[in-house]
Amino acid sequence: MQSHAKVVVIGGGVVGCSILFHLAKLGWKDVVLLERSELTSGSSWHAAGQIHTISSDPNISRLQSYTINLYKELEELSGQSVGHHATGGFYLASTPERLDYLKAERSKARYMGLDQELISPEEVAAMHPLIDPSKYLGALYDPLDGHIDPSGVTHAYAKSAKHYGAAYYLDTPVIETKQRPDGGWDVVTPAGTIHAEIIINAAGLWAREVGHLAGIDLPVQPMEHHYLITEAIPEIVEFGKPLPCGIDYEANIYFRQEHQGLLLGTYEPTSTPWSVEGTPLDFGHELLTPDLDRIADRLELAFERIPALGRAGIKDVINGPFTFGPDGNPMIGPVPGMKNYWAAVAVMAGFCQAGGVGLCMAEWMIEGEPSVDVWAMDIARFGEFATAEYGTIKSAENYTRRFLLTYPNEELPVGRRQKTTAIHDRLVARGACMGAAFGLEHALWFADSPEAAQETPTLRRSEAFDHVAAEVHAVRHHVGVVEIANYAKHEFTGPGARAFLDRLLAGRLPKPGRLSLTPMLTPKGKLYGDLTVACLDEETFYLFGSGAAQEMHRRWIEQHLPDQGVAYRNRSDELHGLAIAGPNARELLSRITREDVSQEAFKFRDIRPATVGAVPAILARISFSGELGYEIYCAAHYQLRLFEAIEDAGQDLGLKLYGNRALMSLRLEKGWGAWTLDFRPDFTAAESGLDAFVAFDKQADFIGKAAALAERDSGPAKKLVTLVMETDDIDVSHDEAIFHDGDCVGYVTSGGFAHHIGQSIALGYVPADLARDGEVFEIELLGEMKPAKLTATALYDADGGHMRG
Ligand SMILES: Cc1cc2nc3c(=O)[nH]c(=O)nc-3n(C[C@H](O)[C@H](O)[C@H](O)COP(=O)(O)OP(=O)(O)OC[C@H]3O[C@@H](n4cnc5c(N)ncnc54)[C@H](O)[C@@H]3O)c2cc1C
């Protein structure tokens, strides 16, 4: 075995083999895969082999279609059959809500260029005569869906990788991974040690064990899963044509043809985590004992909907484990806090996803960034809060929800209160309906009492609507208070801090005592952050930004941090805080601080240390509400005292608590985008409009400068715009298709109801030549075309008078 490699991939399942293939195909030849046994020795060999494109995240869907389209190329390169049956497939709806969901999926598919169509139950039955159409309201048909041979696919990836110059070694378990002083790794096996520049944990069922070798506790969990295969079914023999595959959400089953019978799998309502304490090292090509009782009620439903199944003999029952992550999506990329250690774990639908995962990993490693925004798969969307125990309970929850509809306004119940702030119980007592982001609880909206703080999951407006309206009213007319503990706070100190941030950020750095908005760009000019940068003094800076993206940003910052001159700390968990906003905000603030906070003494975008509510704080004059407002950051242990001071002082000023929903409504009428929705690495500064904050003429050669300058010359192809919609009881959430003159020209990135101006708003990207004030579009919302008119100016306080006043 060789003693050196640029990259060592640990694990020869479908994921590891795909990564090896893509690295070699994209040009890195010195790459090696180590497999402890033979290829497919984890969950890959016993997969059901069904492949489909639908996913909760559009970019994952896009990558799933890439994966499926790759199979032909793999077969040609490797000479290895992948057993691809391109049968097409449908997603069946038997409730009106599910049909609405499928309409939303079809809308999404349009802008992704996928060829999905809604079909009637009768059309389903014509393609699949075993199905009882009376049980359904409709279906979404995708011609790309089908099934493959899992072992064939895995071997085809490996052989194709070899074709491009990569190597793999079987029967070579990795027993130690030791970091070297040069940042590389010694990868120890019984056959010798390889010095690798980078290692990738793609160990599937053993992701946790391989993680432990490097001191990492991954929040992933293998789950038991059943499918069964029937004897030949006379109706299939008689039909004589290949049957499409299907997913029946309400029965919680998936099925496809297997020879002359059917293969049927199900995600039962009570999940069974497997080997919680760790995957046995000697587990291999064995299966688990089937337990048909566990899935009996699902089988009954399946027999009602596919009656021929009930008459068929069962040939085989498979119970095998495969690994889930806390939200069901893969966890890939460089592991934050580690050097040269990457992961590609929790890939729970490997035969749909491994191609896309391999492509993104290879692009990211070789070119420095993936070609699409991989946030929904990025391992950095979890942090320290995602412990192994959290991983087990959330994975178990996710397994049971695999085919359940998660509504845009729905907060999942498991793994809650993992992180709370000092005022959590106060907020709940005031009627807060809570949500969780990056493990931290925060108020979404406030009901009249704790008992009423319930929200019905829906694709339409919920009972929160009027409450959010009242919160918005308070902010626009009086004063509101919102918790901002969930913002990220990154601290930079030292003589090199300014120079470092000047290179990291595309915007102009503020003077001491001031703050400014700035995008952070990738070398290719894509957005990597939409941040507020504050200078407390020449050697102390803060970056405030998305709390959810704090580990992603930490990883980026640490990647670029110089060896000396600047110290960096992510202080998000230490610094909590509250923001007040509204015409009475200054009066309220003046009652709880001895600082002079008059307009002259404390201007818009000023920031300084101050005592507020009798506690040490950092006081900033800025607000995401677009109103006169202040953000007050303090140590977590001071937050309750600060909250009490604000509540006491605000009584006669019309003070009202508001939550994240109101904040999102307030920013919509200002036309401001939000990170992970309107602003993300899929878009550039000029496309998003954040080029207004790029300091093109600053001396520093900031990351992404050349790309941003080139784009300034050529102009962006598309633009983020605000559309005012005509709707009644429904608003967009994200990913709805935008039409112009009958053609799909763009898509929605966020939206909702702007309560102050009383309009339904969508933010989305459209071609730059259509981004004109007054241009009329249509947005496909649950199957209906809704008129939407572009507005080029902010709908509230366009000149910023309220905010600056
Ligand atoms: C019953 C069942 C049905 C399924 N049906 C489908 C389906 O229809 N469609 C679909 O897309 N997906 C399906 N899946 C999921 C799919 O099987 C997984 O997503 C996929 O196998 C994950 O692949 P992987 O490479 O991440 O992990 P694994 O397949 O677990 O591969 C990990 C590899 O790493 C090796 N390894 C571990 N530790 C070490 C070490 N220390 N040194 C060297 N090598 C090591 C292992 O031997 C193994 O070969 C199903 C899974 C099950 C269990």
CSV table of C-alpha atoms in Angstrom, one decimal, residues 17 27 224 256 260 298 305 337 379 435 462 574 577 620 646 677 710 742:
chain,number,residue,atom,x,y,z
A,17,CYS,CA,-17.0,5.6,-3.7
A,27,GLY,CA,-8.5,16.3,-11.4
A,224,GLU,CA,-33.6,-0.1,11.7
A,256,ARG,CA,-41.4,-0.7,-6.8
A,260,GLN,CA,-42.6,-10.2,-11.2
A,298,ARG,CA,-48.6,0.1,7.5
A,305,ARG,CA,-54.4,0.7,-1.5
A,337,GLY,CA,-12.9,23.3,14.5
A,379,ILE,CA,-22.3,19.8,8.6
A,435,GLY,CA,-39.3,27.8,17.9
A,462,SER,CA,-52.6,30.4,10.8
A,574,GLU,CA,-22.0,34.2,25.8
A,577,GLY,CA,-29.5,40.5,24.4
A,620,ALA,CA,-26.0,49.7,19.1
A,646,ILE,CA,-37.3,47.2,29.7
A,677,LEU,CA,-33.4,32.6,2.3
A,710,ALA,CA,-16.0,41.7,-13.1
A,742,GLY,CA,-46.4,32.3,-19.3
